Amino acid sequence: MSLWRIAAVQIDCRLGDVPHNLRAVRAGLRDAARLGARLAVFPECVLTGYCFESLDEARPFAEPAPGPSTDALAADCRELGLWAVVGMLERDAAGRLFNACALVGPAGFVAAYRKIHLPYLGVDRFTTPGDRPFAVHDLGGLRVGMHICYDGSFPESARVLAVLGADLVVLPTNWPAGAEPTVRHLTAARALENHVYYAACNRVGQERGFRFIGQSRVLDCGGELLTAAADKAEVITAEIDPAVARLKRLIKIPGKYELDRVAHRRPEMYGPLVEPARVPNDTRSAPSA
């Protein structure tokens, strides 16, 4: 099984300026290709911006998936021979808006993932929660699962993708100032507990009072950092080996110390995870992390 070089294309975008943002993404695709990447991951809502103040304000910048932007990106992917995961606002036939990311490749549009867990922040205050099951897509030797930003805060999300066979979980994100603990700890935990590669791509720049902190990163199956960006626009790459992600049994001392965080699960004990919470949440605000 061959190694895959993947890229996180950490860029800024302009709120409500899809033509400009699409040009920036297409340029980023070429940068990733020049660095030998076979898969390029872009930030959350990179085609539209994030900090909309209403559904009506955001609606003109949403597109169907597939649609004009994904068609343009698919043409580039065909020319360059790579795949891309790109954040966008998706509009469905009923007029609903989803915070989504599109997976496109040399053969065209592959799939759109709709963000399932929505924080009270930016456009997520107005979009519809994702309504499709988690899925894993085989790119021809690399099995990829998609999340978006806040989805990473829910261990169940990455675990489902691991059970479905993901080698790599990608996380287009918009981490603002204050999310530094998430950057440091959450990404490593998701990789380690599922023995998968994890690639988070954040944006940079400022938008309506929010400063986005960059720090995109790729982690190995043990949660160790392979590469990380600073707080500027840049493209980072890392080589990953799908075969490593599929060897879930970790043998520390043969016959004495062996771990398999997937095979050793006890699903019959996890019933409360799929039931409504029984303990009322404290509605007071917690201190900032």
Short mmCIF file of C-alpha atoms in Angstrom, two decimals:
data_model
loop_
_atom_site.label_atom_id
_atom_site.label_comp_id
_atom_site.label_asym_id
_atom_site.label_seq_id
_atom_site.Cartn_x
_atom_site.Cartn_y
_atom_site.Cartn_z
CA MET A 1 0.00 0.00 0.00
CA SER A 2 1.51 3.33 -1.06
CA LEU A 3 2.20 6.36 1.10
CA TRP A 4 0.02 9.43 0.65
CA ARG A 5 1.26 12.99 0.90
CA ILE A 6 -1.54 15.19 2.20
CA ALA A 7 -1.66 18.97 2.50
CA ALA A 8 -3.47 21.41 4.76
CA VAL A 9 -3.88 24.68 2.86
CA GLN A 10 -4.17 27.34 5.55
CA ILE A 11 -5.49 30.56 3.98
CA ASP A 12 -7.68 33.58 4.68
CA CYS A 13 -10.98 34.29 2.92
CA ARG A 14 -13.35 37.22 2.41
CA LEU A 15 -16.84 37.20 3.88
CA GLY A 16 -19.41 36.89 1.11
CA ASP A 17 -16.92 37.00 -1.78
CA VAL A 18 -17.18 33.56 -3.37
CA PRO A 19 -15.36 34.45 -6.63
CA HIS A 20 -12.31 35.75 -4.73
CA ASN A 21 -12.32 32.81 -2.33
CA LEU A 22 -12.68 30.27 -5.13
CA ARG A 23 -9.66 31.79 -6.88
CA ALA A 24 -7.67 31.50 -3.64
CA VAL A 25 -8.68 27.86 -3.21
CA ARG A 26 -7.76 27.04 -6.80
CA ALA A 27 -4.35 28.67 -6.29
CA GLY A 28 -3.96 26.66 -3.10
CA LEU A 29 -4.69 23.47 -4.99
CA ARG A 30 -1.82 24.22 -7.34
CA ASP A 31 0.48 24.98 -4.42
CA ALA A 32 -0.43 21.64 -2.84
CA ALA A 33 0.14 19.82 -6.13
CA ARG A 34 3.58 21.41 -6.51
CA LEU A 35 4.44 20.02 -3.08
CA GLY A 36 3.46 16.54 -4.21
CA ALA A 37 0.18 16.28 -2.32
CA ARG A 38 -2.47 13.81 -3.42
CA LEU A 39 -5.12 15.23 -1.07
CA ALA A 40 -5.50 18.89 -0.08
CA VAL A 41 -7.68 20.00 2.85
CA PHE A 42 -8.98 23.57 3.13
CA PRO A 43 -10.64 25.46 6.02
CA GLU A 44 -14.28 25.46 7.04
CA CYS A 45 -16.51 27.80 4.99
CA VAL A 46 -13.47 28.89 2.97
CA LEU A 47 -15.63 29.62 -0.08
CA THR A 48 -17.97 31.96 1.77
CA GLY A 49 -16.55 33.18 5.07
CA TYR A 50 -18.14 32.31 8.40
CA CYS A 51 -19.31 35.28 10.48
CA PHE A 52 -22.68 35.98 8.93
CA GLU A 53 -25.25 37.71 11.12
CA SER A 54 -28.39 36.09 9.73
CA LEU A 55 -29.66 33.36 7.47
CA ASP A 56 -30.83 35.97 4.98
CA GLU A 57 -27.33 37.46 4.82
CA ALA A 58 -25.71 34.06 4.24
CA ARG A 59 -28.24 32.62 1.79
CA PRO A 60 -27.00 34.37 -1.42
CA PHE A 61 -23.56 32.78 -1.01
CA ALA A 62 -24.70 29.18 -0.58
CA GLU A 63 -24.57 26.72 -3.50
CA PRO A 64 -25.78 23.24 -4.24
CA ALA A 65 -23.25 20.43 -4.03
CA PRO A 66 -22.41 19.52 -6.69
CA GLY A 67 -22.62 23.02 -8.12
CA PRO A 68 -20.60 25.71 -9.87
CA SER A 69 -17.74 25.88 -7.36
CA THR A 70 -17.33 22.14 -7.00
CA ASP A 71 -17.41 21.81 -10.81
CA ALA A 72 -14.54 24.29 -11.11
CA LEU A 73 -12.56 22.53 -8.39
CA ALA A 74 -13.18 19.12 -9.94
CA ALA A 75 -11.72 20.38 -13.22
CA ASP A 76 -8.58 21.45 -11.37
CA CYS A 77 -8.38 18.15 -9.51
CA ARG A 78 -8.65 16.32 -12.83
CA GLU A 79 -5.82 18.39 -14.29
CA LEU A 80 -3.60 18.12 -11.21
CA GLY A 81 -4.39 14.53 -10.25
CA LEU A 82 -5.41 15.13 -6.66
CA TRP A 83 -8.39 15.23 -4.30
CA ALA A 84 -9.62 18.18 -2.26
CA VAL A 85 -11.84 18.77 0.77
CA VAL A 86 -13.22 22.32 0.69
CA GLY A 87 -15.50 24.10 3.18
CA MET A 88 -18.63 25.81 1.84
CA LEU A 89 -22.24 26.67 2.55
CA GLU A 90 -24.50 24.15 0.85
CA ARG A 91 -28.08 24.95 -0.21
CA ASP A 92 -30.37 22.01 -0.81
CA ALA A 93 -33.45 21.77 -3.03
CA ALA A 94 -35.70 22.78 -0.13
CA GLY A 95 -33.69 25.96 0.46
CA ARG A 96 -32.06 24.78 3.68
CA LEU A 97 -28.49 25.90 4.38
CA PHE A 98 -25.81 23.58 5.73
CA ASN A 99 -22.27 24.23 6.86
CA ALA A 100 -20.66 21.65 4.60
CA CYS A 101 -17.46 20.47 3.02
CA ALA A 102 -17.19 18.98 -0.44
CA LEU A 103 -14.90 16.15 -1.45
CA VAL A 104 -13.89 16.37 -5.11
CA GLY A 105 -11.33 14.45 -7.11
CA PRO A 106 -10.02 13.67 -10.58
CA ALA A 107 -13.28 11.95 -11.48
CA GLY A 108 -15.42 14.83 -10.21
CA PHE A 109 -17.60 15.48 -7.19
CA VAL A 110 -17.50 12.63 -4.67
CA ALA A 111 -19.58 13.68 -1.66
CA ALA A 112 -20.61 16.52 0.63
CA TYR A 113 -20.50 16.23 4.40
CA ARG A 114 -22.91 18.40 6.40
CA LYS A 115 -21.74 19.55 9.84
CA ILE A 116 -23.68 17.64 12.47
CA HIS A 117 -22.75 19.45 15.71
CA LEU A 118 -23.44 23.19 15.58
CA PRO A 119 -22.03 25.64 18.13
CA TYR A 120 -23.66 28.98 18.85
CA LEU A 121 -21.16 30.86 16.72
CA GLY A 122 -21.02 32.51 13.31
CA VAL A 123 -23.20 31.10 10.57
CA ASP A 124 -23.77 27.93 12.61
CA ARG A 125 -26.36 29.90 14.60
CA PHE A 126 -28.58 29.78 11.52
CA THR A 127 -27.72 26.69 9.48
CA THR A 128 -29.54 23.36 9.62
CA PRO A 129 -27.80 20.53 11.52
CA GLY A 130 -26.38 17.85 9.25
CA ASP A 131 -28.87 15.12 8.39
CA ARG A 132 -26.67 12.47 6.77
CA PRO A 133 -24.85 9.59 8.46
CA PHE A 134 -21.09 9.72 8.81
CA ALA A 135 -19.39 8.10 5.83
CA VAL A 136 -15.94 6.97 4.73
CA HIS A 137 -14.76 7.45 1.14
CA ASP A 138 -12.05 5.36 -0.52
CA LEU A 139 -9.83 7.55 -2.70
CA GLY A 140 -8.06 4.56 -4.17
CA GLY A 141 -5.97 3.30 -1.30
CA LEU A 142 -6.75 5.97 1.31
CA ARG A 143 -10.03 5.84 3.24
CA VAL A 144 -11.11 9.30 4.38
CA GLY A 145 -13.80 10.48 6.77
CA MET A 146 -14.89 14.12 7.09
CA HIS A 147 -15.80 16.28 10.08
CA ILE A 148 -16.12 20.04 10.44
CA CYS A 149 -14.76 22.05 13.39
CA TYR A 150 -17.05 21.47 16.41
CA ASP A 151 -17.67 17.86 15.32
CA GLY A 152 -14.17 17.15 16.61
CA SER A 153 -15.32 17.89 20.17
CA PHE A 154 -17.52 14.79 20.16
CA PRO A 155 -15.50 11.55 20.48
CA GLU A 156 -18.38 9.55 19.06
CA SER A 157 -17.97 11.27 15.69
CA ALA A 158 -14.41 10.12 15.08
CA ARG A 159 -15.13 6.72 16.59
CA VAL A 160 -17.91 6.09 14.07
CA LEU A 161 -15.52 6.94 11.23
CA ALA A 162 -12.87 4.63 12.68
CA VAL A 163 -15.38 1.78 12.94
CA LEU A 164 -16.34 2.45 9.32
CA GLY A 165 -12.71 1.97 8.32
CA ALA A 166 -11.26 5.48 8.04
CA ASP A 167 -7.48 5.74 7.75
CA LEU A 168 -7.63 9.53 7.96
CA VAL A 169 -10.10 11.94 9.52
CA VAL A 170 -10.03 15.46 8.07
CA LEU A 171 -11.32 18.48 9.98
CA PRO A 172 -11.84 21.73 8.07
CA THR A 173 -12.17 24.27 10.88
CA ASN A 174 -12.47 27.93 11.88
CA TRP A 175 -10.68 28.03 15.24
CA PRO A 176 -10.79 31.56 16.65
CA ALA A 177 -8.66 32.98 19.45
CA GLY A 178 -9.54 31.06 22.61
CA ALA A 179 -9.53 27.66 20.88
CA GLU A 180 -5.86 26.94 21.62
CA PRO A 181 -6.62 24.05 24.04
CA THR A 182 -8.70 22.42 21.33
CA VAL A 183 -5.79 22.71 18.93
CA ARG A 184 -3.31 21.20 21.37
CA HIS A 185 -5.31 18.45 23.00
CA LEU A 186 -8.43 17.48 21.09
CA THR A 187 -6.81 16.67 17.77
CA ALA A 188 -4.21 14.43 19.42
CA ALA A 189 -6.86 12.62 21.46
CA ARG A 190 -9.02 11.87 18.40
CA ALA A 191 -6.02 10.42 16.56
CA LEU A 192 -4.75 8.37 19.49
CA GLU A 193 -8.04 6.90 20.69
CA ASN A 194 -8.98 5.71 17.19
CA HIS A 195 -5.50 4.93 15.83
CA VAL A 196 -6.13 7.06 12.75
CA TYR A 197 -4.32 9.93 11.09
CA TYR A 198 -5.95 13.29 11.79
CA ALA A 199 -5.61 16.42 9.63
CA ALA A 200 -7.10 19.71 10.83
CA CYS A 201 -7.02 22.73 8.52
CA ASN A 202 -7.80 26.10 10.07
CA ARG A 203 -7.99 29.54 8.51
CA VAL A 204 -6.16 32.76 9.33
CA GLY A 205 -7.17 36.41 9.24
CA GLN A 206 -9.89 38.45 10.90
CA GLU A 207 -13.61 38.63 10.29
CA ARG A 208 -16.14 40.79 12.15
CA GLY A 209 -14.13 40.93 15.35
CA PHE A 210 -12.94 37.32 15.31
CA ARG A 211 -9.27 36.50 14.81
CA PHE A 212 -8.56 33.04 13.43
CA ILE A 213 -5.42 31.45 14.80
CA GLY A 214 -4.17 29.07 12.10
CA GLN A 215 -2.15 26.24 13.67
CA SER A 216 -3.36 23.64 11.17
CA ARG A 217 -1.81 20.26 11.87
CA VAL A 218 -1.47 16.64 10.84
CA LEU A 219 -1.09 13.96 13.52
CA ASP A 220 -0.09 10.34 13.29
CA CYS A 221 -2.04 7.36 14.62
CA GLY A 222 -0.49 7.77 18.07
CA GLY A 223 -1.50 11.40 18.36
CA GLU A 224 2.02 12.65 17.69
CA LEU A 225 2.46 15.77 15.58
CA LEU A 226 3.74 15.18 12.05
CA THR A 227 3.58 18.81 10.95
CA ALA A 228 1.96 22.06 12.05
CA ALA A 229 1.44 25.55 10.70
CA ALA A 230 1.93 28.87 12.44
CA ASP A 231 -0.59 31.73 12.34
CA LYS A 232 0.03 32.79 8.76
CA ALA A 233 -1.13 31.66 5.34
CA GLU A 234 0.89 28.60 4.38
CA VAL A 235 0.66 25.05 3.05
CA ILE A 236 1.89 22.21 5.21
CA THR A 237 2.31 18.61 4.08
CA ALA A 238 2.89 15.22 5.66
CA GLU A 239 3.25 11.66 4.42
CA ILE A 240 0.87 9.12 5.87
CA ASP A 241 0.69 5.35 5.50
CA PRO A 242 -2.83 3.89 5.35
CA ALA A 243 -1.45 0.46 6.28
CA VAL A 244 -0.37 1.80 9.67
CA ALA A 245 -3.87 3.09 10.42
CA ARG A 246 -5.33 -0.33 9.67
CA LEU A 247 -3.08 -2.18 12.12
CA LYS A 248 -5.22 -1.46 15.16
CA ARG A 249 -3.60 -4.01 17.48
CA LEU A 250 -0.66 -2.35 19.21
CA ILE A 251 1.81 -4.93 20.52
CA LYS A 252 4.02 -3.40 23.19
CA ILE A 253 5.17 -6.72 24.70
CA PRO A 254 3.95 -9.80 22.78
CA GLY A 255 1.53 -11.81 24.84
CA LYS A 256 1.82 -9.45 27.80
CA TYR A 257 0.96 -5.91 26.74
CA GLU A 258 -1.30 -5.51 23.71
CA LEU A 259 -3.95 -2.89 22.96
CA ASP A 260 -6.70 -2.59 20.34
CA ARG A 261 -8.91 0.42 20.96
CA VAL A 262 -11.38 -0.71 18.29
CA ALA A 263 -11.62 -4.48 18.86
CA HIS A 264 -11.65 -4.03 22.65
CA ARG A 265 -14.76 -1.86 22.59
CA ARG A 266 -17.83 -2.99 24.57
CA PRO A 267 -20.74 -1.56 22.55
CA GLU A 268 -23.30 -3.39 24.68
CA MET A 269 -22.27 -1.13 27.58
CA TYR A 270 -22.62 2.15 25.70
CA GLY A 271 -26.40 2.45 25.60
CA PRO A 272 -26.54 5.80 27.47
CA LEU A 273 -24.54 7.40 24.66
CA VAL A 274 -27.50 7.14 22.30
CA GLU A 275 -30.16 8.15 24.84
CA PRO A 276 -31.19 11.69 25.80
CA ALA A 277 -29.11 13.13 28.62
CA ARG A 278 -30.58 12.17 32.01
CA VAL A 279 -28.74 14.76 34.06
CA PRO A 280 -29.87 18.35 33.37
CA ASN A 281 -27.09 20.60 32.20
CA ASP A 282 -26.10 23.54 34.38
CA THR A 283 -27.15 26.51 32.27
CA ARG A 284 -24.59 28.84 33.83
CA SER A 285 -21.58 29.74 31.70
CA ALA A 286 -18.33 27.95 32.34
CA PRO A 287 -15.08 29.92 32.55
CA SER A 288 -13.21 30.25 29.28
CA ALA A 289 -10.64 27.50 28.74
#
